[in-house]
Coordinates of N, CA and C and ligand atoms in Angstrom, one line a residue:
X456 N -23.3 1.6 23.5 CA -23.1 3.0 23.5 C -23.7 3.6 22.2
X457 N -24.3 4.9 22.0 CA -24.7 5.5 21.0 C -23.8 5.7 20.4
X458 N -23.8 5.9 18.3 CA -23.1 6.3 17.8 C -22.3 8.1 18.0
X459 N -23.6 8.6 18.5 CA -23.2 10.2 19.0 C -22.5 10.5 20.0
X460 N -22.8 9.4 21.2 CA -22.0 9.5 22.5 C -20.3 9.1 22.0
X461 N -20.3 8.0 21.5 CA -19.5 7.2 20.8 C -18.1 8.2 20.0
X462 N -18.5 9.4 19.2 CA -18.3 10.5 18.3 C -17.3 11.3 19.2
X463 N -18.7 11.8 20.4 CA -18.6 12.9 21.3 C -17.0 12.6 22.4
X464 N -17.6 11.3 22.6 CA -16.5 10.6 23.4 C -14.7 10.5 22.8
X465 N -14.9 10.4 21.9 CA -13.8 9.7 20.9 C -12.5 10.8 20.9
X466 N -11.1 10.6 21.8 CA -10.2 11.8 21.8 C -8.8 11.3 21.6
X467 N -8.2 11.9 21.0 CA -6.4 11.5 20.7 C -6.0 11.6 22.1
X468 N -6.4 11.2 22.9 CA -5.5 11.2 24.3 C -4.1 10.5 24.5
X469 N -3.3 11.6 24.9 CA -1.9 10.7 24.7 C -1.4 10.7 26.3
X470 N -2.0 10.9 27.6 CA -1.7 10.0 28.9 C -2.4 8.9 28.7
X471 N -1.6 7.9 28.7 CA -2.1 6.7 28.7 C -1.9 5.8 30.2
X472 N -2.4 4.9 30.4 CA -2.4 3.6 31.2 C -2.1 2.4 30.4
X473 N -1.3 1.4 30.9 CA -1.1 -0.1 30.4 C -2.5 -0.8 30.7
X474 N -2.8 -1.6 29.5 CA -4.1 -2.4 29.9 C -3.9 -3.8 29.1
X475 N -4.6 -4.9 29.6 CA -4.3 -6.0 28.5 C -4.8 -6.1 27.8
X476 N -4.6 -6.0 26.1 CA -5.1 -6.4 25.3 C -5.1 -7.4 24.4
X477 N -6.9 -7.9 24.9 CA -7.0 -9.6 24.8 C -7.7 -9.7 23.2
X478 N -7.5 -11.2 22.9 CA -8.0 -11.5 21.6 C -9.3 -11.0 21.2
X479 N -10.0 -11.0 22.4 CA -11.4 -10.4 22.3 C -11.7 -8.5 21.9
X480 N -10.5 -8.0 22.5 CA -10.5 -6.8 22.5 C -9.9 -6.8 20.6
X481 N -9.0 -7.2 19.9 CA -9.0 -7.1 18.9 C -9.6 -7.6 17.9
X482 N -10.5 -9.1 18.2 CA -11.5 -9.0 16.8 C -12.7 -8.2 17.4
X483 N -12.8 -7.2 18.2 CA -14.0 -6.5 18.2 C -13.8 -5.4 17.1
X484 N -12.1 -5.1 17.3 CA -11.6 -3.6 16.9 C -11.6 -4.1 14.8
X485 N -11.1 -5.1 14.8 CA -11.3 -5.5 13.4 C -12.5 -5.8 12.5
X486 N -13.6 -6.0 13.2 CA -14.8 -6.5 13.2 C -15.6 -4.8 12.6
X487 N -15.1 -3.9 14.0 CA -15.5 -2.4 13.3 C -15.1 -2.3 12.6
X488 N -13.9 -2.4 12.2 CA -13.1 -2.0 10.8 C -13.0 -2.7 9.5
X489 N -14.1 -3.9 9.3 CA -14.4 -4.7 8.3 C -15.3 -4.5 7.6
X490 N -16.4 -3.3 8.8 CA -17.7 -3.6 8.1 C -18.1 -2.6 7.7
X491 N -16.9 -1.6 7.8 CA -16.6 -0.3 7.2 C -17.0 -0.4 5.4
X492 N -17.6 0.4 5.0 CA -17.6 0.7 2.8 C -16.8 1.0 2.3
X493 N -16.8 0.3 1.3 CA -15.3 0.8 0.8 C -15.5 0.7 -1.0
X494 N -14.8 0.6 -1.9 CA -15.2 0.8 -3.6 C -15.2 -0.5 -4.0
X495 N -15.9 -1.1 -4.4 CA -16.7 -2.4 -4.7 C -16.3 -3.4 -3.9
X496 N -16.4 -2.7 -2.9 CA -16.0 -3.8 -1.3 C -14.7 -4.3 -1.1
X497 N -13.6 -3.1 -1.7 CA -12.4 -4.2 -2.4 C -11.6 -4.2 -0.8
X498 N -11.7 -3.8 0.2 CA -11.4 -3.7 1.6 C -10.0 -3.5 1.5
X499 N -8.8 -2.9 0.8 CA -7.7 -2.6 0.8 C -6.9 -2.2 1.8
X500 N -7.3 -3.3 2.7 CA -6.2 -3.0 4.3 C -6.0 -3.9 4.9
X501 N -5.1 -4.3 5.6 CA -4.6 -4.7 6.4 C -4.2 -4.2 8.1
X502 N -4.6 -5.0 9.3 CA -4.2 -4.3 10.7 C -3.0 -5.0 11.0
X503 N -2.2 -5.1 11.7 CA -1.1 -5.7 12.1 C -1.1 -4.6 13.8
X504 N -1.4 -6.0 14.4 CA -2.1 -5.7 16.6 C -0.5 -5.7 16.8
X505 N 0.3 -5.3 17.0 CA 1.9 -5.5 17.8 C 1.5 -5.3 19.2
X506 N 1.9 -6.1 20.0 CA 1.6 -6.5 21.6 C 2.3 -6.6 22.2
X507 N 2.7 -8.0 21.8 CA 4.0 -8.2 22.7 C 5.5 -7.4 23.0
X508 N 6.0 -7.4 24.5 CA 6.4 -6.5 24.8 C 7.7 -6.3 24.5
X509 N 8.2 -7.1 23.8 CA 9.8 -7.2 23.1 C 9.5 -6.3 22.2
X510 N 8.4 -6.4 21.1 CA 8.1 -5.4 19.6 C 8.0 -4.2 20.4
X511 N 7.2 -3.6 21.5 CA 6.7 -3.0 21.5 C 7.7 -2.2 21.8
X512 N 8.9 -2.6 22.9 CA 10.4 -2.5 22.7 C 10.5 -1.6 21.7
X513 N 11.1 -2.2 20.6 CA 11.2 -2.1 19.2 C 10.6 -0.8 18.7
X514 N 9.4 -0.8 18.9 CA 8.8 0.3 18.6 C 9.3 2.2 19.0
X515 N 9.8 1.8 20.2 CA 10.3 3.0 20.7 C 11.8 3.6 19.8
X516 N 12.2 3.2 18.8 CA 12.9 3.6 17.9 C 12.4 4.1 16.5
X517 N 10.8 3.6 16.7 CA 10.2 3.8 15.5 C 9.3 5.8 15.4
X518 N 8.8 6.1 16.4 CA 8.1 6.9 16.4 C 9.1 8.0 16.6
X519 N 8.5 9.2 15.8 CA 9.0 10.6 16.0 C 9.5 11.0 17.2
X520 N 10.4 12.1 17.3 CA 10.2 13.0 18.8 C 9.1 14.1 18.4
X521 N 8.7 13.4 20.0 CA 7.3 14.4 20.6 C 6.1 13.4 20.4
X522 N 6.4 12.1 20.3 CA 5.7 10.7 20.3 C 5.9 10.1 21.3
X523 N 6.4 10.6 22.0 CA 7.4 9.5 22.9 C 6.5 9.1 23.9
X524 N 5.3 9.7 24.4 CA 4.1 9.2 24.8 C 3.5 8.0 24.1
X525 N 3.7 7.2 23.4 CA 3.0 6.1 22.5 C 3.9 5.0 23.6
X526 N 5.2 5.2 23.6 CA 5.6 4.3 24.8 C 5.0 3.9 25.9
X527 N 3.6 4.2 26.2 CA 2.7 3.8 27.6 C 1.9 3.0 26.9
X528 N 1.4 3.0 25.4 CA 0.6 1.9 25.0 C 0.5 1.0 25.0
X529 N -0.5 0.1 24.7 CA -0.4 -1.6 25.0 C -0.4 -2.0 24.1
X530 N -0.6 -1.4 23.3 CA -0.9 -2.1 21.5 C -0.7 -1.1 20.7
X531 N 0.0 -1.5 19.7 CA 0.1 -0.4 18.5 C 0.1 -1.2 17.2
X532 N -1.0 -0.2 17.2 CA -1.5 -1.0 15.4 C -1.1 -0.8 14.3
X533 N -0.2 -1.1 13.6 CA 0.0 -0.9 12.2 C -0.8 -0.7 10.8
X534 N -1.4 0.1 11.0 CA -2.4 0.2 9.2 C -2.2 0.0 7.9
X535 N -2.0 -1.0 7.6 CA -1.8 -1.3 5.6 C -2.7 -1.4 4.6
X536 N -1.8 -0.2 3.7 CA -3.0 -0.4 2.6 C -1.9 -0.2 1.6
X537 N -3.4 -1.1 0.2 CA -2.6 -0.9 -0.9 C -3.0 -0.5 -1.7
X538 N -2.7 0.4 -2.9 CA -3.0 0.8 -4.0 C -3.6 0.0 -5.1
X539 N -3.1 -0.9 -5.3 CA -3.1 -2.2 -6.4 C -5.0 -2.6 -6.1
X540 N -4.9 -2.7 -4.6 CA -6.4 -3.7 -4.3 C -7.9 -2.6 -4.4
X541 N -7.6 -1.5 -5.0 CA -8.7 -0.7 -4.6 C -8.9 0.1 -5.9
X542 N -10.0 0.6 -6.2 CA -10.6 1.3 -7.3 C -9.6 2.5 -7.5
X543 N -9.1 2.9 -8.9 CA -9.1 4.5 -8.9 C -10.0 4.8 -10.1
X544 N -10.4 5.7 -9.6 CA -12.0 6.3 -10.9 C -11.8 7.8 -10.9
X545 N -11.6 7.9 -12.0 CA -11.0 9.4 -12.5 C -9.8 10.1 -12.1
X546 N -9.0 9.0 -11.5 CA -7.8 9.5 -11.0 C -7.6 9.5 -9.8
X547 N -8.8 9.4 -9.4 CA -9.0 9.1 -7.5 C -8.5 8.0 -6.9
X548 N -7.4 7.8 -5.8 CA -6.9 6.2 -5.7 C -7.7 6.2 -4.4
X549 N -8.7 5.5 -4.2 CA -9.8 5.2 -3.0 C -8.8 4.5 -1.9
X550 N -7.6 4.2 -2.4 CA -7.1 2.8 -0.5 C -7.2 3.7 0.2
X551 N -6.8 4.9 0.4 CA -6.3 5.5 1.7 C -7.4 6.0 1.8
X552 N -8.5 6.6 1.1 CA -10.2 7.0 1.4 C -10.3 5.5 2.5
X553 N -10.8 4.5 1.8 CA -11.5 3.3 2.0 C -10.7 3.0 3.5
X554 N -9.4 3.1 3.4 CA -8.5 2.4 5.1 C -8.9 3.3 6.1
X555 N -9.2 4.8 5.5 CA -9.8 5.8 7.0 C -10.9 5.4 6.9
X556 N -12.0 4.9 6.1 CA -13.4 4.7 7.0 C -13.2 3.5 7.8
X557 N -12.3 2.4 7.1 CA -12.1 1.8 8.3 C -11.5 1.8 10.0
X558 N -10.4 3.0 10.0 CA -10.7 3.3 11.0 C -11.1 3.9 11.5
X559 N -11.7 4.6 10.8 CA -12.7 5.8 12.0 C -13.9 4.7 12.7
X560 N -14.2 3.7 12.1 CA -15.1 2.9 12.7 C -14.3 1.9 13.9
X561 N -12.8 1.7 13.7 CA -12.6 1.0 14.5 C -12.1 2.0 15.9
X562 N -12.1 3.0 15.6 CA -11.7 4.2 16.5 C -13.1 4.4 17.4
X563 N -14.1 4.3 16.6 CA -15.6 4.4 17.6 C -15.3 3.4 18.5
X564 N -15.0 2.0 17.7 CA -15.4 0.8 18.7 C -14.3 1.0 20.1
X565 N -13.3 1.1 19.6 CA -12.4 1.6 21.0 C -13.0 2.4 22.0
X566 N -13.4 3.4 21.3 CA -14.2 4.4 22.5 C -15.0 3.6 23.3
X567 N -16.0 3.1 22.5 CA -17.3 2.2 23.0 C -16.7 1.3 24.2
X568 N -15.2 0.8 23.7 CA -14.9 -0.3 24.7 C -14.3 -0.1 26.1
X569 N -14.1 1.6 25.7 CA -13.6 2.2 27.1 C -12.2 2.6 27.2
X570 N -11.5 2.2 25.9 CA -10.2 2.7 25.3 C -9.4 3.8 24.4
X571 N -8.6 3.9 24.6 CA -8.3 5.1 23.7 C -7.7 4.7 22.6
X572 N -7.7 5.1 21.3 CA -7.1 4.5 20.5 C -6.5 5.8 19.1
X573 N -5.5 6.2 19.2 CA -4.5 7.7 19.2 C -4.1 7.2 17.8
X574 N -4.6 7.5 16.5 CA -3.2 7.5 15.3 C -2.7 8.7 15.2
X575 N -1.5 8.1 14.6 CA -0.3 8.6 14.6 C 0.5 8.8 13.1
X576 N 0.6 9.5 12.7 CA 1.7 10.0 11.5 C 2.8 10.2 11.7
X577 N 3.4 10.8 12.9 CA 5.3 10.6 13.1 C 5.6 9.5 13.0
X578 N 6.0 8.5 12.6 CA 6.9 7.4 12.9 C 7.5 6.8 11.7
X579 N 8.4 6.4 11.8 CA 9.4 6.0 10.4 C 8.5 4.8 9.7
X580 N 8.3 5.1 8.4 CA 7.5 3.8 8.1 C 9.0 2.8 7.7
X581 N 10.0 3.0 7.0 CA 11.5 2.0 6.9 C 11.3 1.1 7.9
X582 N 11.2 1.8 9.5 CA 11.7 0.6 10.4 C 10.4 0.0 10.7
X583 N 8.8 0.5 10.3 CA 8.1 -0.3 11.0 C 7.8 -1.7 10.0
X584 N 8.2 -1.3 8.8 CA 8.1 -2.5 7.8 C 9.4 -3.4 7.7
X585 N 9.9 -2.9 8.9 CA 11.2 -4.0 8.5 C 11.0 -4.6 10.3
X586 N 10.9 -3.9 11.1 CA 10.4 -4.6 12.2 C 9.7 -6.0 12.1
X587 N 8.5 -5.6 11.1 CA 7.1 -6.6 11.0 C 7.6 -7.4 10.0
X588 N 8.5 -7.2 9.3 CA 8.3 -7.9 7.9 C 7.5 -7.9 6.6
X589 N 6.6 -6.4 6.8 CA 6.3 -5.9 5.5 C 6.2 -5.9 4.8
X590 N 6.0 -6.3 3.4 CA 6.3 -6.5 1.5 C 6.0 -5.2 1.6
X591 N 7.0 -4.7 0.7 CA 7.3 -3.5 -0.8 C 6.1 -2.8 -0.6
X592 N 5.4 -3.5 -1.1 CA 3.9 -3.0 -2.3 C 3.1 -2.8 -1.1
X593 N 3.1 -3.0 0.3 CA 2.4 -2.3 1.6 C 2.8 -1.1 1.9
X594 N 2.2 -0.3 2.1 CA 1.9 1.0 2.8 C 1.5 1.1 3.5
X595 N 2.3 1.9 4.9 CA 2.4 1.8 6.1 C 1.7 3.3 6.6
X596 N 0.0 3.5 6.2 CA 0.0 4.7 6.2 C -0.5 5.1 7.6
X597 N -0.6 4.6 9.0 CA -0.8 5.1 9.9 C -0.3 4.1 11.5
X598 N -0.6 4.4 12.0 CA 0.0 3.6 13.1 C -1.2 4.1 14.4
X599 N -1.5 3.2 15.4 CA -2.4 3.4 16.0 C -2.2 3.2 17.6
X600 N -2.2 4.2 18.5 CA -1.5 3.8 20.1 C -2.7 3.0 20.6
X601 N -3.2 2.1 21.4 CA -4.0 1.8 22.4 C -3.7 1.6 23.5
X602 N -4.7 2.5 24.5 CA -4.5 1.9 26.0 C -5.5 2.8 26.2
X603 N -5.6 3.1 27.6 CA -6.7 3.6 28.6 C -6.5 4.7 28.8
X604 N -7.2 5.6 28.9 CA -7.0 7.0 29.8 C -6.2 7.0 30.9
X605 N -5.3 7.6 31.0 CA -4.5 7.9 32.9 C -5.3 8.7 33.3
X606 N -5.6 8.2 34.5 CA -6.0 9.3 35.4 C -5.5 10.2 36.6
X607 N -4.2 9.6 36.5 CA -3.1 9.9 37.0 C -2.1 11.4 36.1
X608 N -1.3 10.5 35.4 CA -0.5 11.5 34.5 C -1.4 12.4 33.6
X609 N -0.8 13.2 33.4 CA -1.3 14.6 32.9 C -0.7 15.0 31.5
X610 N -1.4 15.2 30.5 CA -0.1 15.7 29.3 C -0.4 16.8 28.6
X611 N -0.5 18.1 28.5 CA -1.1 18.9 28.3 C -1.4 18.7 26.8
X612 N -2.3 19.5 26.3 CA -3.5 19.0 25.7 C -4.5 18.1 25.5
X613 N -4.6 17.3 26.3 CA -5.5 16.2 26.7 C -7.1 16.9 27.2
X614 N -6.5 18.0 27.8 CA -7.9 18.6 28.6 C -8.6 18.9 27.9
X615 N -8.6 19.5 26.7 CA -9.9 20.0 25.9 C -9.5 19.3 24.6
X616 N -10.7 19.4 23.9 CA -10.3 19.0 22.0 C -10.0 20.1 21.4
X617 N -9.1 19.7 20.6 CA -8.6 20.7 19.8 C -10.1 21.5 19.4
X618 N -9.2 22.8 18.8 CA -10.6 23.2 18.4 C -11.4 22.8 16.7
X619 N -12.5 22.8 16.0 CA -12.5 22.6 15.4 C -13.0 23.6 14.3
X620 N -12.8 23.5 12.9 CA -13.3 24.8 11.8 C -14.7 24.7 12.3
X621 N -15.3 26.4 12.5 CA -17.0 26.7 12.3 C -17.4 25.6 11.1
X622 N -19.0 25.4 11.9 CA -19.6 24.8 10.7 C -19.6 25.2 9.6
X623 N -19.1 26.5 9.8 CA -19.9 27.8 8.2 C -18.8 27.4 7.1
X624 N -17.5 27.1 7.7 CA -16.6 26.9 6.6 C -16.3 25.5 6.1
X625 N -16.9 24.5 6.5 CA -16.7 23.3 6.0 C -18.4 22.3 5.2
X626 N -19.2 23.2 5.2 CA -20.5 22.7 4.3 C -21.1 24.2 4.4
X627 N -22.3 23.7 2.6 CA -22.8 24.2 2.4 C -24.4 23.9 1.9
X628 N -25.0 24.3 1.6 CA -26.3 23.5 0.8 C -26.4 24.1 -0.6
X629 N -26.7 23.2 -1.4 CA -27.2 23.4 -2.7 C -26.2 24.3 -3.3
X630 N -25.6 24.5 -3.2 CA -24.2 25.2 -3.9 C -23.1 25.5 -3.4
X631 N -22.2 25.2 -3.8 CA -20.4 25.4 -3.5 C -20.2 26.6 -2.3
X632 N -20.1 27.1 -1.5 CA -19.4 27.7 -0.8 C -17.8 27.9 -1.0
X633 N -17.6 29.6 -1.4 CA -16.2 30.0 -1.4 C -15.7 30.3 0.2
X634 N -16.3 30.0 1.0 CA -15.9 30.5 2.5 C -14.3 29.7 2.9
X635 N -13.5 30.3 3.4 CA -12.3 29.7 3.9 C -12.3 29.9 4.8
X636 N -12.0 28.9 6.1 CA -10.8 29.7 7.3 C -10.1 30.2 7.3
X637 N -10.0 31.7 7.5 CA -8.6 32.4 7.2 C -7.3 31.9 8.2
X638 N -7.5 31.2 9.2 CA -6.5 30.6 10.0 C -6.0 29.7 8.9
X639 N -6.0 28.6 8.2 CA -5.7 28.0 7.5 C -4.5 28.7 6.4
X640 N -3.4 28.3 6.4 CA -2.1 29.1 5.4 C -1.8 28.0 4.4
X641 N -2.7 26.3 4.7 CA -1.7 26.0 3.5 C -2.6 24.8 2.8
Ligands
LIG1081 C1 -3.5 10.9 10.2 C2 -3.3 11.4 11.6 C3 -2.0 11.7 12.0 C4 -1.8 12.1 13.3 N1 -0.5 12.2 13.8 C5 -0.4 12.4 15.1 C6 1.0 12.4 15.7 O1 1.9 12.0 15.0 N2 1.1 12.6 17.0 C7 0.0 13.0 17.8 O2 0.2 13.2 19.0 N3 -1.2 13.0 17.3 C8 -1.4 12.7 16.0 N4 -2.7 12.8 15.5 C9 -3.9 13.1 16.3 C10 -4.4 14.5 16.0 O3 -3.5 15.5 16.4 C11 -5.8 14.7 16.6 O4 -6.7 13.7 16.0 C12 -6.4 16.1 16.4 O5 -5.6 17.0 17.1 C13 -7.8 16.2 16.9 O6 -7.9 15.8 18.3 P1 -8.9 14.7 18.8 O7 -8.6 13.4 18.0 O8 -8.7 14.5 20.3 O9 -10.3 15.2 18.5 C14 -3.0 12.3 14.2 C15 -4.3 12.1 13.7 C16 -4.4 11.7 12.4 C17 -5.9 11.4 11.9

């Protein structure tokens, strides 16, 4: 698949379908997410695949209300990163930069593979690191649904993408742009 198709394709879909996810399906998804750049290559993440269906169990105490769609997934990925393993230069702490290029690349490969792959910010990080068994100094900063498209169930907003800011307000050339979205409050 093209990187553009790949992009175009790529959507938080939260109807899901149950699908198996085999060893093969996850070193592809890690494989994308390895070869991702990061600040002197210090790769400051960790994935943790939860599958099996006892955790996944488990999980359903973990995520927010109005999550409660992640319950159809087959896999849910745990994202770790740390502070300690990665550059900060001028004050900038790069892990959490460096852990989203990794998955935005493993989020392509999911598309590519025919999968949906949904992060998530509702969910208690306390119980997901004590579920897994977590150390302290990990940071639990995303969580990741996988499965398939339903073609069946319906969940409203799935049909279109959200919308996104005009080009006009998010670049500029050769000098700073004061342009704001005035929708934006905060
Ligand atoms: C860091 C992050 C946190 C998110 N948290 C949630 C969430 O808790 N629940 C949810 O349904 N979607 C969540 N999303 C998905 C976004 O709502 C979605 O990416 C956005 O609306 C754009 O839609 P699209 O991914 O289909 O293009 C999250 C996405 C990111 C990157």
């Amino acid at each position: 698949m093209k990187v553009q198709l790949a992009i175009q394709k790529r959507r938080s879909f939260r109807a899901l379908d149950k699908i198996e996810v085999t060893d093969k399906i996850i070193s592809d998804l890690v494989c994308a997410a390895s070869l991702a750049p990061s600040c002197f290559n210090n790769q400051p993440w960790k994935f943790i695949f939860v599958r099996k269906n006892e955790l996944l169990e488990k999980f359903k105490t973990v995520v927010s209300k109005g999550n409660e769609w992640v319950f159809e997934s087959s896999c849910i990925i745990a994202v770790l990163s740390k502070k300690e393993l990665d550059c900060v230069a001028k004050g900038i702490e790069y892990y959490l930069f460096d852990t989203g290029l990794g998955v935005g690349q493993l989020l392509l490969k999911a598309t590519e593979l025919g999968l949906v792959a949904h992060v998530i910010a509702g969910y208690s990080h306390e119980k997901t690191k004590k579920i897994l068994s977590i150390p302290e100094d990990w940071h639990v900063i995303a969580l990741i649904a996988v499965g398939k498209k339903s073609k069946k169930k319906k969940i409203i907003g799935d049909e279109s993408r959200p919308e996104r800011l005009a080009a006009k307000y998010i670049y500029s050339i050769d000098e700073y742009s004061k342009k704001l979205n005035k929708k934006v409050t905060h």
